[in-house]
XYZ file of C-alpha atoms in Angstrom:
533
model
C -7.084 33.077 0.999
C -8.359 30.278 3.321
C -9.983 27.008 2.648
C -13.752 26.995 3.141
C -15.158 26.295 6.692
C -17.154 23.295 5.533
C -13.967 21.479 4.412
C -11.851 21.999 7.487
C -13.912 20.550 10.417
C -13.079 17.039 11.865
C -16.171 17.292 14.212
C -17.708 14.049 12.768
C -14.602 12.105 13.685
C -14.401 11.004 17.265
C -11.277 12.383 19.097
C -9.053 9.881 21.001
C -9.787 9.651 24.805
C -7.629 11.713 27.128
C -5.827 8.350 28.173
C -4.567 6.987 24.991
C -1.532 4.948 23.858
C -1.344 4.737 20.065
C 0.403 1.413 19.966
C -2.281 -0.159 22.105
C -4.867 1.354 19.861
C -3.547 -0.275 16.745
C -3.260 -3.711 18.638
C -6.877 -3.416 19.704
C -8.050 -2.539 16.327
C -6.624 -5.773 15.077
C -7.397 -8.113 17.993
C -9.733 -10.056 15.653
C -7.138 -10.599 12.876
C -4.593 -12.862 14.682
C -3.855 -15.051 11.802
C -3.809 -12.453 8.949
C -0.516 -11.331 7.564
C 0.400 -7.851 8.932
C 3.920 -7.491 7.415
C 5.722 -9.357 4.648
C 9.488 -8.707 4.093
C 12.371 -10.405 2.533
C 12.572 -13.084 5.199
C 8.833 -14.086 5.685
C 5.464 -13.006 7.074
C 4.571 -11.668 10.492
C 0.909 -12.020 11.387
C -1.163 -9.609 13.364
C -1.098 -12.063 16.452
C 2.660 -12.344 16.241
C 2.945 -8.553 15.978
C 0.851 -7.904 18.978
C 2.938 -10.574 20.973
C 6.306 -9.189 19.964
C 5.303 -5.553 20.612
C 4.320 -6.468 24.166
C 7.440 -8.568 24.752
C 9.696 -5.776 23.483
C 7.931 -3.416 25.747
C 8.692 -5.644 28.653
C 12.349 -5.875 27.588
C 12.742 -2.080 27.505
C 11.172 -1.880 31.033
C 13.625 -4.631 32.209
C 16.615 -2.460 30.860
C 15.327 0.382 32.941
C 14.025 2.649 30.064
C 11.568 4.960 31.725
C 8.522 6.828 30.476
C 9.331 9.474 27.849
C 12.964 8.479 27.674
C 14.191 8.299 24.136
C 15.208 5.291 22.167
C 16.991 5.768 18.852
C 15.534 3.641 16.049
C 18.048 3.137 13.268
C 16.686 0.261 11.324
C 16.124 -0.711 7.723
C 12.618 -1.494 6.598
C 11.675 -5.054 7.799
C 9.186 -6.686 10.229
C 11.401 -5.831 13.139
C 10.848 -2.067 12.568
C 7.156 -1.822 13.342
C 7.807 -4.149 16.448
C 10.535 -1.830 17.790
C 8.462 1.402 17.040
C 5.161 0.175 18.525
C 6.968 -1.761 21.360
C 8.719 1.410 22.537
C 5.393 3.473 22.357
C 3.604 0.711 24.095
C 5.985 0.923 26.934
C 5.684 4.755 27.245
C 9.269 5.345 25.788
C 9.687 7.669 22.764
C 11.287 6.062 19.826
C 13.322 8.415 17.564
C 13.116 7.065 14.038
C 16.231 8.117 11.971
C 17.387 7.839 8.343
C 19.653 4.859 7.723
C 21.404 6.596 4.844
C 23.165 9.361 6.949
C 26.679 9.710 8.270
C 28.330 8.801 11.594
C 28.572 12.575 12.323
C 24.747 12.910 11.750
C 24.104 9.894 14.160
C 26.471 11.466 16.722
C 24.527 14.638 16.686
C 21.267 12.809 16.974
C 22.405 10.745 19.863
C 23.475 13.847 21.743
C 20.431 15.897 20.695
C 17.922 13.216 21.680
C 19.835 11.876 24.685
C 18.705 8.448 23.694
C 19.089 5.799 26.326
C 19.391 2.970 24.065
C 19.477 2.091 20.236
C 17.678 -0.361 18.173
C 19.729 -0.775 14.991
C 19.887 -2.923 11.959
C 22.998 -5.070 11.499
C 23.780 -3.446 8.264
C 23.894 -0.012 9.853
C 25.817 -1.161 13.015
C 29.213 -0.026 11.832
C 27.895 3.531 11.258
C 26.318 3.558 14.694
C 29.598 2.339 16.331
C 31.517 5.115 14.507
C 28.947 7.598 15.865
C 29.318 6.314 19.379
C 33.016 6.904 19.303
C 32.368 10.534 18.101
C 29.654 11.290 20.598
C 29.943 12.284 24.235
C 26.655 10.795 24.887
C 26.624 7.209 26.271
C 23.757 4.768 25.538
C 22.818 2.129 27.967
C 22.348 -0.792 25.525
C 22.336 -1.440 21.787
C 19.868 -4.049 20.428
C 20.649 -5.341 16.859
C 18.145 -6.486 14.349
C 19.395 -9.217 11.879
C 23.051 -8.882 12.688
C 25.427 -9.482 9.654
C 28.336 -10.558 11.956
C 28.708 -11.969 15.536
C 27.961 -9.497 18.234
C 31.036 -8.980 20.302
C 30.762 -5.619 22.109
C 27.868 -6.366 24.371
C 25.041 -5.828 21.875
C 21.923 -7.747 22.272
C 20.279 -9.780 19.476
C 16.908 -8.350 18.657
C 15.030 -11.573 18.348
C 16.720 -13.105 21.440
C 15.970 -10.103 23.384
C 12.267 -10.369 22.632
C 12.181 -14.063 23.346
C 13.693 -13.566 26.766
C 10.650 -11.594 27.953
C 7.100 -12.301 28.698
C 4.490 -9.987 27.309
C 3.963 -6.633 29.148
C 0.325 -7.102 30.394
C -0.725 -3.629 29.849
C 0.438 -0.429 28.058
C 1.894 2.628 29.768
C -0.712 5.104 30.960
C -0.036 7.657 28.274
C -2.181 10.577 27.361
C -3.275 11.693 23.874
C -1.271 14.686 24.068
C 1.939 13.063 25.549
C 5.052 12.761 23.385
C 4.857 9.434 21.543
C 7.730 9.627 18.921
C 10.127 11.884 17.181
C 11.016 12.290 13.457
C 13.902 14.395 12.272
C 13.429 16.744 9.494
C 15.329 16.114 6.259
C 17.866 18.855 7.117
C 18.033 20.285 3.620
C 19.568 23.407 5.234
C 21.398 23.249 8.664
C 20.997 20.562 11.401
C 17.954 18.404 11.217
C 15.284 19.344 13.793
C 13.823 16.898 16.254
C 10.073 16.928 15.527
C 7.986 15.807 18.484
C 4.755 14.073 17.766
C 1.939 13.061 20.219
C 0.049 9.813 20.681
C -3.044 11.448 19.062
C -1.302 12.835 15.983
C -0.988 9.539 13.981
C -4.571 8.658 15.022
C -5.798 11.945 13.262
C -3.730 11.178 10.128
C -5.135 7.654 9.889
C -8.745 8.860 10.362
C -8.540 11.934 8.140
C -6.349 10.893 5.391
C -5.695 7.118 5.366
C -9.341 6.256 5.747
C -11.427 9.276 4.478
C -9.301 10.371 1.524
C -7.407 7.337 0.360
C -10.148 4.877 1.334
C -7.836 2.106 2.457
C -9.403 -1.275 2.843
C -8.691 -4.351 4.960
C -8.208 -6.335 1.786
C -5.479 -3.971 0.553
C -1.817 -4.837 0.198
C 0.231 -1.765 0.798
C 3.846 -0.976 -0.550
C 5.672 2.290 0.094
C 8.931 3.245 -1.633
C 9.334 5.947 0.961
C 10.896 4.401 4.168
C 9.246 4.097 7.504
C 11.679 6.571 9.070
C 9.986 9.324 6.961
C 6.713 10.852 7.992
C 5.217 9.924 4.622
C 6.547 6.378 4.794
C 5.440 5.868 8.496
C 1.815 6.660 7.492
C 2.040 4.529 4.213
C 3.759 1.498 5.564
C 2.577 1.264 9.221
C -0.064 3.607 10.721
C -2.474 3.692 7.795
C -2.568 -0.056 6.923
C -2.725 -1.185 10.555
C -5.642 1.194 11.213
C -7.669 -0.708 8.755
C -6.103 -4.291 9.137
C -4.472 -4.280 5.773
C -1.158 -6.144 4.721
C 2.082 -4.320 4.233
C 5.102 -5.353 2.058
C 8.382 -3.880 3.489
C 11.570 -3.728 1.522
C 14.977 -3.118 3.228
C 16.957 -2.202 0.013
C 16.991 1.044 -1.917
C 13.847 1.592 -3.955
C 15.387 1.348 -7.431
C 13.131 0.719 -10.324
C 14.260 -3.063 -10.432
C 13.654 -3.573 -6.682
C 10.210 -1.730 -6.904
C 9.050 -3.808 -9.962
C 9.917 -7.020 -8.098
C 7.496 -6.194 -5.291
C 4.775 -4.765 -7.535
C 4.871 -8.096 -9.407
C 4.385 -9.978 -6.134
C 7.809 -11.712 -6.268
C 8.308 -11.224 -2.585
C 5.838 -13.076 -0.306
C 3.553 -13.718 -3.259
C 1.293 -10.758 -2.507
C 0.994 -8.102 -5.205
C 0.391 -4.644 -3.797
C -2.968 -2.952 -4.520
C -1.780 0.355 -3.051
C 1.612 1.898 -4.105
C 3.116 5.029 -2.376
C 5.847 6.602 -4.235
C 7.382 10.029 -5.172
C 7.748 11.904 -8.486
C 11.494 11.183 -8.922
C 10.777 7.482 -8.487
C 7.826 7.531 -10.914
C 10.002 9.160 -13.476
C 12.691 6.627 -13.103
C 10.218 3.723 -13.299
C 8.532 5.114 -16.505
C 11.971 5.568 -18.179
C 13.157 2.007 -17.275
C 13.221 -0.594 -20.039
C 11.901 -3.183 -17.538
C 8.690 -1.310 -16.769
C 6.154 -3.990 -16.161
C 2.933 -4.056 -18.328
C -0.361 -3.314 -16.708
C -1.318 -7.035 -16.595
C 1.614 -7.882 -14.188
C 0.580 -5.570 -11.398
C -2.613 -5.185 -9.211
C -2.466 -1.469 -8.211
C -5.852 0.131 -7.625
C -4.511 3.250 -6.079
C -1.181 5.087 -6.184
C -0.118 8.069 -4.056
C 2.691 10.630 -4.402
C 4.227 13.141 -1.995
C 7.580 14.534 -1.168
C 7.722 16.965 -4.005
C 5.140 18.259 -6.482
C 4.191 15.809 -9.178
C 4.550 17.087 -12.823
C 1.420 16.734 -14.873
C 3.290 14.900 -17.598
C 4.443 12.088 -15.314
C 0.976 11.653 -13.824
C -0.519 11.396 -17.378
C 2.047 8.965 -18.734
C 1.559 6.758 -15.640
C -2.175 6.711 -16.115
C -1.785 5.871 -19.806
C 0.536 2.962 -19.008
C -1.124 1.535 -15.832
C -4.630 2.604 -16.112
C -4.559 4.177 -12.629
C -4.089 7.829 -11.574
C -1.329 9.125 -9.232
C -2.968 10.876 -6.326
C -0.593 13.679 -5.588
C -0.530 15.463 -2.206
C 1.730 17.452 0.117
C 2.563 16.799 3.770
C 5.410 17.598 6.032
C 7.285 16.217 9.023
C 5.702 18.841 11.064
C 2.198 17.944 10.233
C 2.973 14.272 10.086
C 1.262 13.445 6.755
C -0.723 14.851 3.863
C -2.947 17.896 4.447
C -3.479 19.029 0.770
C -4.365 16.305 -1.702
C -5.910 15.250 -5.059
C -8.654 12.664 -4.443
C -9.148 9.141 -5.973
C -11.492 9.848 -8.779
C -10.851 13.553 -8.651
C -7.362 14.247 -9.854
C -6.274 17.443 -11.520
C -2.686 17.049 -12.718
C -0.491 20.006 -12.312
C -2.132 20.733 -8.945
C -1.662 19.399 -5.389
C -5.524 19.062 -5.064
C -7.740 20.496 -2.313
C -7.405 20.596 1.493
C -7.965 17.440 3.470
C -11.059 17.532 5.425
C -9.996 18.419 8.993
C -7.295 20.825 7.893
C -7.493 24.527 6.986
C -5.179 26.236 4.531
C -4.183 29.867 4.312
C -2.064 31.580 1.848
C -0.501 34.624 3.373
C 1.269 37.465 1.485
C 3.360 40.385 2.723
C 0.318 42.517 3.722
C -2.767 41.794 5.908
C -5.195 41.408 3.039
C -5.831 37.803 1.722
C -3.983 37.098 -1.526
C -6.012 36.794 -4.713
C -6.408 33.557 -6.585
C -3.508 33.029 -8.932
C -1.056 34.969 -6.630
C 1.837 33.016 -5.186
C 2.016 33.312 -1.295
C 3.293 31.388 1.788
C 1.319 28.274 2.800
C 0.123 27.888 6.334
C -1.728 24.858 7.795
C -4.024 24.327 10.738
C -4.960 20.805 11.723
C -4.977 18.304 14.607
C -1.768 16.319 13.608
C 0.642 19.282 13.979
C 3.806 18.481 15.841
C 4.303 19.613 19.501
C 7.586 21.420 18.867
C 11.214 20.993 17.701
C 13.124 19.672 20.631
C 15.539 22.006 22.048
C 14.927 24.646 19.405
C 12.596 27.309 20.768
C 13.461 29.906 18.006
C 12.524 27.454 15.152
C 9.566 26.174 17.076
C 8.166 29.780 17.405
C 8.936 30.542 13.738
C 7.061 27.425 12.432
C 4.256 26.848 14.920
C 2.283 30.088 15.133
C -0.860 30.293 17.265
C -2.443 26.970 15.963
C -0.984 27.555 12.376
C 2.070 25.715 10.999
C 4.192 27.731 8.464
C 5.179 25.160 5.720
C 7.929 27.078 3.962
C 6.168 26.412 0.624
C 4.603 28.834 -1.668
C 1.338 27.923 -3.373
C -1.239 29.451 -5.760
C -4.933 28.913 -5.182
C -6.955 28.148 -8.262
C -10.457 29.173 -9.152
C -11.738 25.677 -8.378
C -10.347 25.764 -4.909
C -7.354 23.564 -5.826
C -3.777 24.503 -5.101
C -0.764 24.648 -7.327
C 2.724 24.312 -6.056
C 4.966 27.532 -6.622
C 8.287 26.415 -5.074
C 9.800 26.840 -1.635
C 9.588 30.189 0.016
C 13.332 30.551 -0.581
C 13.367 29.213 -4.059
C 10.963 31.564 -5.708
C 12.779 33.660 -8.416
C 12.048 37.279 -9.328
C 13.352 37.723 -12.875
C 12.954 41.212 -14.408
C 10.635 42.098 -11.575
C 8.270 39.113 -12.106
C 8.144 36.017 -9.919
C 9.076 32.864 -11.661
C 8.382 29.358 -10.112
C 11.329 27.149 -10.557
C 8.926 24.043 -10.357
C 6.898 25.389 -13.191
C 9.968 25.529 -15.418
C 11.190 22.066 -14.272
C 7.816 20.573 -14.896
C 7.872 21.974 -18.462
C 11.415 20.759 -19.080
C 10.719 17.179 -18.080
C 7.834 17.126 -20.751
C 10.653 17.041 -23.321
C 11.063 13.375 -24.466
C 14.787 13.442 -23.943
C 14.647 14.943 -20.278
C 14.688 12.716 -17.169
C 15.012 15.363 -14.585
C 15.522 18.959 -14.118
C 16.277 21.656 -11.352
C 16.095 25.314 -11.813
C 17.764 27.994 -9.618
C 18.512 31.737 -9.841
C 22.013 32.957 -10.608
C 23.140 36.477 -10.845
C 24.485 37.812 -14.028
C 27.258 40.374 -14.687
C 24.990 43.151 -13.579
C 23.900 41.163 -10.379
C 20.421 40.615 -11.791
C 18.856 37.221 -11.307
C 18.584 34.884 -14.373
C 17.164 31.377 -14.313
C 19.508 28.458 -14.862
C 18.424 24.898 -15.446
C 20.416 21.687 -14.598
C 19.198 18.946 -16.767
C 19.618 15.140 -16.575
C 18.922 13.487 -19.977
C 17.380 9.998 -20.265
C 19.744 7.116 -21.286
C 20.208 7.527 -24.849
C 18.335 10.959 -24.923
C 19.668 13.872 -26.837
C 18.866 17.520 -26.647
C 20.667 20.837 -27.097
C 20.677 24.021 -25.042
C 18.977 25.876 -27.871
C 16.359 23.148 -28.394
C 15.316 23.116 -24.737
C 15.091 26.902 -24.484
C 12.733 26.950 -27.410
C 10.708 24.116 -25.947
C 10.070 26.032 -22.739
C 9.436 29.332 -24.584
C 6.678 27.441 -26.602
C 4.870 26.237 -23.518
C 5.316 29.018 -20.912
C 5.303 32.815 -20.981
C 8.556 33.760 -22.866
C 10.270 35.405 -19.788
C 10.169 32.063 -17.870
C 12.512 30.086 -20.155
C 15.940 29.166 -18.489
C 18.678 31.699 -19.716
C 21.300 29.091 -18.971
C 21.245 25.318 -19.238
C 23.881 22.840 -17.887
C 23.670 19.128 -18.633
C 24.545 17.023 -15.666
C 24.749 13.304 -14.916
C 22.693 13.548 -11.735
C 21.107 16.029 -9.298
C 21.862 16.406 -5.589
C 18.889 15.128 -3.497
C 17.965 14.449 0.086
C 17.350 10.840 0.964
C 13.701 11.421 0.356
C 14.421 12.230 -3.256
C 13.875 16.052 -2.834
C 16.154 18.079 -5.019
C 18.586 20.128 -3.044
C 18.698 23.389 -4.998
C 20.760 25.035 -2.346
C 23.726 22.701 -3.196
C 23.334 23.822 -6.779
C 23.505 27.414 -5.772
C 26.468 26.814 -3.598
C 28.304 25.157 -6.592
C 27.347 28.256 -8.819
C 28.961 30.525 -6.331
C 32.267 28.628 -6.450
C 32.424 29.103 -10.299
C 34.700 31.858 -11.593
């Protein structure tokens, strides 16, 4: 089943010209906002005029170090005003920033250095020890390391980020890049196997800004944006950099982990004095915030729009959020491969329990095992066609061919199309369970369990019984002070879903294994089950 043709044409959005540098595009868009705040972080405010100057100075600095067109620059930095300077400065110079997760191990960074063959690294002082450990493990040598906000004196030839910028005059013009040239990499979350280097062009973020940031979310120049998802994720990059800068908005950046306390502090405007009007989060974070005793009242925040992605949003969380704050959570799904959201609810048109409708400019197909289109209500594999699809996985032809198929991108998710054209998440392709010959969606069971007043989080997997038949097992995290029994939760699910869908086994745990984006790693739970006698 495909989305309808009238919903998937970007013909009314002008394509970027053949010669196009995305960093220069954002600077040009904001040329008339020199004194306006672009970024607010823990140390102060960076205006649009200062941003433009520093981006061009950093680009000149990269050129002075001999970094050439399309050479990779590893970007291992916590969210602060230096991050967009580094990212856009590298793109302006024609280099290719490789934005990586700051919560990984030295082994991960060693792999990424070797895989990307990065010529230099820009790193936050707090992450420098992990980088140094990675450099000792890796056979790849980088030319220079530039350190943002060092926490100790630099004594191994590293350069201070601010001093490096100050030492160079602005590069007068951007590299003559093309819309289809590589602009940056993002690594996939690596929930199974090694992360994949996903290559995006200069045009790709332009399309996500035009089709989603402007046309779906309706971001405004007057908005103050705050994203719990970090800039090194595809979701966070759009939320906290490309979307706001495309309309001249202001962004609040946070280096620390997005705990409920840290998030509340920003939403109340206690950093920089600006209360965010747009908040980008994820279901796990929303659940933690709603369960926290310090949840601020509606009067203390200024949110007019709240966005969610990363994992499907349980209806119960969206409804509780709306009841408390008076604003809907607009849930959508995107991916590293598509750069941002391609299927979404809409401001003013939210159907909780679904991921919404195709974003204009993107086509959706659900493909079953046979050539015939699947019927509404039947779970099938989700494929996407749209202008922001990645170019490839670097150095991985097999996975590239498997994922990018003739203009379509295979998401790895299963979805159900509803009668109103909206889509409901039905789990990952490898997470769907067949119990007694009938498909069961782990997410559906999880979403039901979290409706119980004592349950904070739940993850459901399939586990074989003595006969080798698949049975559902739920791992449940209770809220602080919450109490529930195995029997009580089974009855609760039976009361709300078809009886065969209830979890046959329930195990109470203190926490669930997750990726750095907050996605539950069900494969780790499956691996633990295999080790049990």
